[in-house]
CSV table of C-alpha atoms in Angstrom, one decimal:
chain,number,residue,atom,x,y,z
A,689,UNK,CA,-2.9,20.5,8.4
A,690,UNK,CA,-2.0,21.9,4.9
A,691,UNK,CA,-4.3,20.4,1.9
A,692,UNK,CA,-2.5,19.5,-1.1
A,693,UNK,CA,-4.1,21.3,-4.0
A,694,UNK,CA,-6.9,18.5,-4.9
A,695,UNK,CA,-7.5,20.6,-8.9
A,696,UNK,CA,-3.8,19.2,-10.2
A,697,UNK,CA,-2.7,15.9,-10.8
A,698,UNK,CA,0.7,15.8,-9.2
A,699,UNK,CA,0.9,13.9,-6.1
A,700,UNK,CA,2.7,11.2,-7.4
A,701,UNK,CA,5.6,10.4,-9.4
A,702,UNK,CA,4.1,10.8,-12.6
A,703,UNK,CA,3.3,14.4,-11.9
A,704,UNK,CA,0.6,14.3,-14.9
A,705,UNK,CA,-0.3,18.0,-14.2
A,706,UNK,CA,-3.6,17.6,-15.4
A,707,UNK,CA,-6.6,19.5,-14.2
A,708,UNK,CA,-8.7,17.2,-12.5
A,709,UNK,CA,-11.2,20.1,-12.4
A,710,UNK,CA,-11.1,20.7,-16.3
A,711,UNK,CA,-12.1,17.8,-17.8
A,712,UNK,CA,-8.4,16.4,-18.7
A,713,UNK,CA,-7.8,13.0,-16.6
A,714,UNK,CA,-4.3,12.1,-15.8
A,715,UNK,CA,-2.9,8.7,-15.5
A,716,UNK,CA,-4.8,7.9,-13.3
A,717,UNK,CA,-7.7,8.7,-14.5
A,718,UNK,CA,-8.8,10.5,-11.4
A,719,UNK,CA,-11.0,13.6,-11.0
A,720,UNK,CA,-12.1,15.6,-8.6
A,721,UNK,CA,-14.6,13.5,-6.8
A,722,UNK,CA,-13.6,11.3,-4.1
A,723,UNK,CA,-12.7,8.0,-5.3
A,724,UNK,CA,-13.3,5.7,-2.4
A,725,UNK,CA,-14.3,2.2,-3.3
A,726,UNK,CA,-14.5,0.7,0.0
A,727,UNK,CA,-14.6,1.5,4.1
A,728,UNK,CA,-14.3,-1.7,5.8
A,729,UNK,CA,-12.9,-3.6,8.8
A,730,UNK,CA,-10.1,-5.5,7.2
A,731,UNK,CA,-8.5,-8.3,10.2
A,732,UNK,CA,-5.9,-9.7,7.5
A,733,UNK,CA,-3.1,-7.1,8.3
A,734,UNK,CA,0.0,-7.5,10.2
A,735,UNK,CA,-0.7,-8.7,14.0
A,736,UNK,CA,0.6,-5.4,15.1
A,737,UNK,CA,-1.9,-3.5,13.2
A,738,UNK,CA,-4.8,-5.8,13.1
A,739,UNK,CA,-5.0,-6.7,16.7
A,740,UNK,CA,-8.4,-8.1,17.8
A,741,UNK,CA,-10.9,-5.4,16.3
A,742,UNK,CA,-8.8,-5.0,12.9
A,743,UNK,CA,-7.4,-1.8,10.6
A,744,UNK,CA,-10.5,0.2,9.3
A,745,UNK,CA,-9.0,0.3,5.9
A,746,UNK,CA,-10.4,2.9,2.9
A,747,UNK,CA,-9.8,1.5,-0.2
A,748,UNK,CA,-9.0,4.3,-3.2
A,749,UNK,CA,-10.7,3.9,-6.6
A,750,UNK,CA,-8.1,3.3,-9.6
A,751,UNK,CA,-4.3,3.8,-9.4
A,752,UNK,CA,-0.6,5.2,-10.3
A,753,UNK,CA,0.1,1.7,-10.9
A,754,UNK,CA,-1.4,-0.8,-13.2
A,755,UNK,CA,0.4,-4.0,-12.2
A,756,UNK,CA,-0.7,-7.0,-14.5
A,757,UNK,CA,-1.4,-9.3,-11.2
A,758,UNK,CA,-3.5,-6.6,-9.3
A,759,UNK,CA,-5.3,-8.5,-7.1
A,760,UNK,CA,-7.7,-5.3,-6.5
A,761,UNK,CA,-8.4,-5.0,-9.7
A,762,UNK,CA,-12.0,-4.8,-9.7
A,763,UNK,CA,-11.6,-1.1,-8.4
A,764,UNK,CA,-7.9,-0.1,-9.5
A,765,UNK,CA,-8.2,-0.1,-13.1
A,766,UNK,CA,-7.8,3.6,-14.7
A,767,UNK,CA,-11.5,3.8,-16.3
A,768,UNK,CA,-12.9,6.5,-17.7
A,769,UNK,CA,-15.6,5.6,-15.1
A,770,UNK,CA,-14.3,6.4,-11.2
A,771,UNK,CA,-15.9,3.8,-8.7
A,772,UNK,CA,-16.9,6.2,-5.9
A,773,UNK,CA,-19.3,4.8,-3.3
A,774,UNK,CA,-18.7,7.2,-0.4
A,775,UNK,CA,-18.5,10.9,0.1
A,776,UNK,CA,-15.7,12.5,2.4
A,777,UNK,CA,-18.7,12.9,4.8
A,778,UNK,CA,-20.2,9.1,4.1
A,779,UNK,CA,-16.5,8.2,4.4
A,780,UNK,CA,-16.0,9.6,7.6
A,781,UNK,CA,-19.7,8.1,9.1
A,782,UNK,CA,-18.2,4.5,8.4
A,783,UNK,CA,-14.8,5.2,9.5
A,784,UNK,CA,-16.4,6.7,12.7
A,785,UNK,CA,-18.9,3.4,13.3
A,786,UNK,CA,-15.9,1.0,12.9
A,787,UNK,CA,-13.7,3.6,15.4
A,788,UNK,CA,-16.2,3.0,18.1
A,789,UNK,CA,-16.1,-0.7,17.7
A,790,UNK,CA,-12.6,-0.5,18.6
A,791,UNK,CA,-10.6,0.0,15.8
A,792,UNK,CA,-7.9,2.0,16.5
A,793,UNK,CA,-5.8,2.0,13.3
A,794,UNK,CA,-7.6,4.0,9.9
A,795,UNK,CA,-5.9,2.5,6.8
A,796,UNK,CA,-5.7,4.7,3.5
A,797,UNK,CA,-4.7,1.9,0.8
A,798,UNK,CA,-3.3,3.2,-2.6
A,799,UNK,CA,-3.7,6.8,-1.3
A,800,UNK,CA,-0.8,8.0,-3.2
A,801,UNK,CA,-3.1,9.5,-6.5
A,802,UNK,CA,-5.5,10.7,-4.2
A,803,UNK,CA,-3.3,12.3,-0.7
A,804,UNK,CA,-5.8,15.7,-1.1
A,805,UNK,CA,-8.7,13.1,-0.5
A,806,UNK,CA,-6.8,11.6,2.5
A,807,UNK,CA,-6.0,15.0,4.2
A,808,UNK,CA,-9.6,16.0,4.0
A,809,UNK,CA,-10.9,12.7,5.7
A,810,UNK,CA,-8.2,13.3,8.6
A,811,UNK,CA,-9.1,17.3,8.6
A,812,UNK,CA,-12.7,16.3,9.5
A,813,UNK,CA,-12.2,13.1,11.6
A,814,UNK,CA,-10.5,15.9,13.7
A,815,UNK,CA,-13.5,17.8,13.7
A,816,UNK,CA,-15.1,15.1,14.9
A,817,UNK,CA,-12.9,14.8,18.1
A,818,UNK,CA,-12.1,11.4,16.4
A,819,UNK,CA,-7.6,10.9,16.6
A,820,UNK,CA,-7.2,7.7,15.3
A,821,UNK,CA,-3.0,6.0,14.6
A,822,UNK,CA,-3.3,6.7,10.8
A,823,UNK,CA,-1.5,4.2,8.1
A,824,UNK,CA,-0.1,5.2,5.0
A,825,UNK,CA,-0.5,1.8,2.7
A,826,UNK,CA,0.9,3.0,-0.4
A,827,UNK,CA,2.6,0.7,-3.3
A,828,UNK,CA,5.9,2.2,-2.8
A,829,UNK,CA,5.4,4.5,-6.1
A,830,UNK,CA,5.0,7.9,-4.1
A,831,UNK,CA,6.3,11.4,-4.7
A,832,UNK,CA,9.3,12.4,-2.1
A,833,UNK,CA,7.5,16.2,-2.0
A,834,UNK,CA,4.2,14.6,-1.0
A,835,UNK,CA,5.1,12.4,1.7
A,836,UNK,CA,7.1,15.3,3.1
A,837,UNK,CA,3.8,17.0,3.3
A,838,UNK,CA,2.5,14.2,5.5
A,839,UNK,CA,5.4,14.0,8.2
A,840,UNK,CA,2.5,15.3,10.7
A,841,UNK,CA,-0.6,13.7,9.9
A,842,UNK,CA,0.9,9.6,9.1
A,843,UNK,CA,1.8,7.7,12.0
A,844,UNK,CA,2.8,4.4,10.2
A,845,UNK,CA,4.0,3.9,6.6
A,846,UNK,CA,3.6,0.8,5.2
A,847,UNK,CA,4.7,0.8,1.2
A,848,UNK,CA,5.2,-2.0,-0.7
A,849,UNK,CA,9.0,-2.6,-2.3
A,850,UNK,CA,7.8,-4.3,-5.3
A,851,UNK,CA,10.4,-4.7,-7.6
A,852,UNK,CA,15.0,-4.2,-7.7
A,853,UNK,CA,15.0,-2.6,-11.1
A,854,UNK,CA,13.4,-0.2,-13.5
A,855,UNK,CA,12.4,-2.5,-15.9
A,856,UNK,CA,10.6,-4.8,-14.1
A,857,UNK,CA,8.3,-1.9,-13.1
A,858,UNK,CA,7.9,-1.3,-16.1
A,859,UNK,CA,7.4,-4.9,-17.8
A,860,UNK,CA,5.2,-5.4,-14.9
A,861,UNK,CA,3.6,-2.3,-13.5
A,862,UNK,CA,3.8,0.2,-16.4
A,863,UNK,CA,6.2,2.1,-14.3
A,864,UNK,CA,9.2,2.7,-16.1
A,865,UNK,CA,10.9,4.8,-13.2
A,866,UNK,CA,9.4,2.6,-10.4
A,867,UNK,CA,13.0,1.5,-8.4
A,868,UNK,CA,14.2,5.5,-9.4
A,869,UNK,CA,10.6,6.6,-7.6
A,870,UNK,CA,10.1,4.3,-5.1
A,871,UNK,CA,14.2,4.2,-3.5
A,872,UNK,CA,14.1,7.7,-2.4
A,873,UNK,CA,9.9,7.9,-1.4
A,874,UNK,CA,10.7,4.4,1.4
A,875,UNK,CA,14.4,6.5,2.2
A,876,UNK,CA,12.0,9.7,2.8
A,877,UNK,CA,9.8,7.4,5.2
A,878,UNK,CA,12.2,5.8,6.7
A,879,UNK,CA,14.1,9.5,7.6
A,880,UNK,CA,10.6,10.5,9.4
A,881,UNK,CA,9.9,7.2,11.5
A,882,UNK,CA,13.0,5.1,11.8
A,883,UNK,CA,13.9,1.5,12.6
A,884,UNK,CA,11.8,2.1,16.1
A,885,UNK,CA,7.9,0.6,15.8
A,886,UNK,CA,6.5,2.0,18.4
A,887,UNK,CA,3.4,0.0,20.2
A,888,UNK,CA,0.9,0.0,22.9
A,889,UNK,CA,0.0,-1.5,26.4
A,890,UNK,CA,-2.2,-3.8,23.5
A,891,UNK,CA,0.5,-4.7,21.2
A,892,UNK,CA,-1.1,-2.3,18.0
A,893,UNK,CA,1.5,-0.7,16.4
A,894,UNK,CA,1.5,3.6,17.1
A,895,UNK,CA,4.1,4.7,15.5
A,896,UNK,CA,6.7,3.4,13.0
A,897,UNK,CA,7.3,1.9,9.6
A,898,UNK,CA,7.3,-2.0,8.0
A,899,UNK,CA,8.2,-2.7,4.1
A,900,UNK,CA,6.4,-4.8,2.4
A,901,UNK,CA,7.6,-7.4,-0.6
A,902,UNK,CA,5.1,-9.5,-2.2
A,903,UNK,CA,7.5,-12.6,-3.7
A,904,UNK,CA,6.0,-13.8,-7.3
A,905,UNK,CA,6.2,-16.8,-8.8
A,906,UNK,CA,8.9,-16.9,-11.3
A,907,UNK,CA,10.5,-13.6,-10.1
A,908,UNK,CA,12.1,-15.4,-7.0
A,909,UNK,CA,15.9,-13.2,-8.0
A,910,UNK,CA,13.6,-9.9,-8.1
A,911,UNK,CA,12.6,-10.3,-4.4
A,912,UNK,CA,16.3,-11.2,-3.3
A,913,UNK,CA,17.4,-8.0,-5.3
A,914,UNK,CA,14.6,-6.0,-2.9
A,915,UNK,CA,16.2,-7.2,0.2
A,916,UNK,CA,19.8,-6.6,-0.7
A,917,UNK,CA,18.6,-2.9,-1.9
A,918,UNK,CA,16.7,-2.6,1.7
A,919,UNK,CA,19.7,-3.8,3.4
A,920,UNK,CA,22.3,-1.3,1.5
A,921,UNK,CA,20.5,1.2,1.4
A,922,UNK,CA,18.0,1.7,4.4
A,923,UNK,CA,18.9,-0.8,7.7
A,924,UNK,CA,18.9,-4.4,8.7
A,925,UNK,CA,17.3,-3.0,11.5
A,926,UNK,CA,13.7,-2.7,9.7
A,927,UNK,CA,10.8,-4.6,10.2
A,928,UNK,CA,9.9,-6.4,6.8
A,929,UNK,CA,6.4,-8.2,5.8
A,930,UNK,CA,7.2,-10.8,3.2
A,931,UNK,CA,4.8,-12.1,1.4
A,932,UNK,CA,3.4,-15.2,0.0
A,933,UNK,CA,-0.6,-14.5,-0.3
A,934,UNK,CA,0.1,-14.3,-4.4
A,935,UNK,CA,-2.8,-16.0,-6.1
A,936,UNK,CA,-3.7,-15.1,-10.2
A,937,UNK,CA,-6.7,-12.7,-10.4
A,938,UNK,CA,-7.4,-13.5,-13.9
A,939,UNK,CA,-5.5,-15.1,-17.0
A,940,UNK,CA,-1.9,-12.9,-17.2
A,941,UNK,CA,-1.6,-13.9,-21.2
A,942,UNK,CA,1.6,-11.7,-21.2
A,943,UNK,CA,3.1,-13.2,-17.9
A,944,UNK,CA,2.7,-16.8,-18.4
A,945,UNK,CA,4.1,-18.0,-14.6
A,946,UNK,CA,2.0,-15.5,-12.7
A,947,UNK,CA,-0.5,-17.7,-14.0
A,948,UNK,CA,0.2,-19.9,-10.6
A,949,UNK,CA,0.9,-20.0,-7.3
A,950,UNK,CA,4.2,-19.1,-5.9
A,951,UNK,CA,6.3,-22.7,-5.2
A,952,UNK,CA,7.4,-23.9,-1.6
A,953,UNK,CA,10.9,-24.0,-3.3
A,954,UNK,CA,10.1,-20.3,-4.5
A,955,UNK,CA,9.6,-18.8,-1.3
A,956,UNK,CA,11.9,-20.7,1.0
A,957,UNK,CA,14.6,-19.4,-1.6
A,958,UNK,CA,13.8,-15.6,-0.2
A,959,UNK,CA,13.0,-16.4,3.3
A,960,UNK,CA,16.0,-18.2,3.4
A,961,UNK,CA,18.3,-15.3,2.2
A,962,UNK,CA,16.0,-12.7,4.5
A,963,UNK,CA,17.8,-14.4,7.3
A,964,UNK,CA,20.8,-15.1,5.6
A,965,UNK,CA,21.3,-11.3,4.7
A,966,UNK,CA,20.6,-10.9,8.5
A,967,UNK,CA,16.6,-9.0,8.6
A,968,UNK,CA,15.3,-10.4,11.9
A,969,UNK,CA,12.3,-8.2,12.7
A,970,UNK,CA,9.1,-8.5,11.1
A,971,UNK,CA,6.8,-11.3,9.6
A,972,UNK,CA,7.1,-14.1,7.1
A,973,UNK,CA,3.7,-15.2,5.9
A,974,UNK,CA,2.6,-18.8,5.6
A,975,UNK,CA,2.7,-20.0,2.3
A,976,UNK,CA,-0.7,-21.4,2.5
A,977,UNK,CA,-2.3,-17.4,2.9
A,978,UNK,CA,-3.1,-17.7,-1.1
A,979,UNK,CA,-5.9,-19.1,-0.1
A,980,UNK,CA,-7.4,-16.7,2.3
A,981,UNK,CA,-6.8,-12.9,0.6
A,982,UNK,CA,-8.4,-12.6,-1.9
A,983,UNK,CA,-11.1,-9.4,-2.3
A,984,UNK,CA,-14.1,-9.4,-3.8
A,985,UNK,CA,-15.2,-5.7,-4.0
A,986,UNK,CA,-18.2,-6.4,-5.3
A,987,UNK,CA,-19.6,-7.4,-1.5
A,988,UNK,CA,-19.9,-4.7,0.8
A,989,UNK,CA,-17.3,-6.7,3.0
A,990,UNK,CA,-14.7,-7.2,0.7
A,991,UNK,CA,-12.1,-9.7,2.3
């Protein structure tokens, strides 16, 4: 399994170019240390991911996205100061315990600044005669040439399609290319895994792909752009996660109506043109799940 050269920063769209060795941060303000916030069981995933003993998700430090509404934000924002609790070695110990609890699903969430990082944690899982189904939980914002690089080692993708236009990435993430970036990176994921999720005798997904959209309050025509987009340009044939868990993090001064929860009216808007358009695989969430997902990463369970 080829590493990615770890010393550049150009494994996502923004293709900084920076040497993370040399003292000159990119965007993300990553260096070369591993920047691995959290390793936990995490049982709030989709059903066929979850199951009964849960997705042992590894929870990246900072991030090529600085959305105004992170709800992770207590470990994505792009400090000077990188939030790294684990080695790749310490990483892999508490990957391993929650593996022989039963988990069969390892979950790299916002890997796409720090791929190297994820390669080497797969690299010596393998050394450890550990194979676990391994998820790629990216925001969508991923480089083409990088997830090319991972056809081999990521069994399921799972990006977020945040937003139908360039400027709302931008207004909202500080990604002025985000549709541009993110278009081709879910077409390149979709090329290697297809409509077909693949699952076991136990229902846990092995193989495949599922798109995420969390719906916001106030951008209700943003999420029916992102499932006309999905079905132009990828397949009605896709399993899709739509999302209502939204809840505000902090004040969002500059966003006044992210400042509540999304509306029953809100949501039944997209989940009504989801079937409309004619998705029919997937999951809807209940509107109630603002409530219940909510990290605090300041505990060593998070969720």
């Amino acid at each position: 399994m080829k590493l990615l050269d770890p010393n550049l920063c150009n494994q996502c769209p923004r293709r900084c170019n920076a040497s993370r060795g040399g003292g000159i941060n990119g965007y993300c303000a990553t260096t070369l240390e591993p920047a691995i916030a959290s390793v936990c069981l995490h049982h709030g995933e989709e059903p066929v991911l979850s199951g009964s003993h849960g997705v042992c998700n590894v929870f990246f430090s900072h991030c090529n996205l600085q959305c105004v509404y992170c709800q992770n934000h207590q470990i994505s924002i792009n400090s000077s100061e990188t939030i790294s609790r684990y080695s790749i070695s310490t990483a892999c110990d508490a990957i391993a315990r929650d593996l022989d609890k039963g988990a069969k699903i390892v979950g790299f969430v916002s890997p796409s600044h720090q791929v190297s990082v994820m390669v080497e944690i797969v690299n010596e899982l393998k050394r450890r005669n550990y194979a676990p189904r391994i998820l790629y939980n990216s925001n969508g914002y991923d480089r083409v040439e990088t997830l090319k690089s991972l056809e081999t080692v990521v069994d399921i993708y799972l990006p977020d399609f945040k937003y139908g236009s360039n400027e709302l990435g931008l207004r909202l993430s500080a990604a002025p290319d985000y549709l541009d970036a993110a278009l081709p990176a879910i077409k390149e994921m979709f090329r290697q895994k297809g409509n077909y999720l693949s699952v076991d005798d136990s229902g846990i997904a092995e193989s495949g792909m599922i798109i995420r959209h969390l719906v916001l309050p106030g951008f209700v025509q943003n999420s029916l752009d992102v499932l006309d987009i999905i079905a132009e340009e990828l397949s009605l044939n896709l399993h899709l996660s739509i999302m209502a868990q939204y809840a505000p993090p902090f004040a969002i001064h500059r966003e006044p109506t992210l400042n509540r929860q999304l509306s029953s009216e809100e949501y039944e808007c997209v989940t009504h043109h989801f079937n409309q358009v004619g998705f029919h695989k997937g999951w809807i969430q209940e509107l109630s799940s603002a409530h219940n997902y909510n990290p605090n990463f300041d505990k060593k369970e998070p969720f």
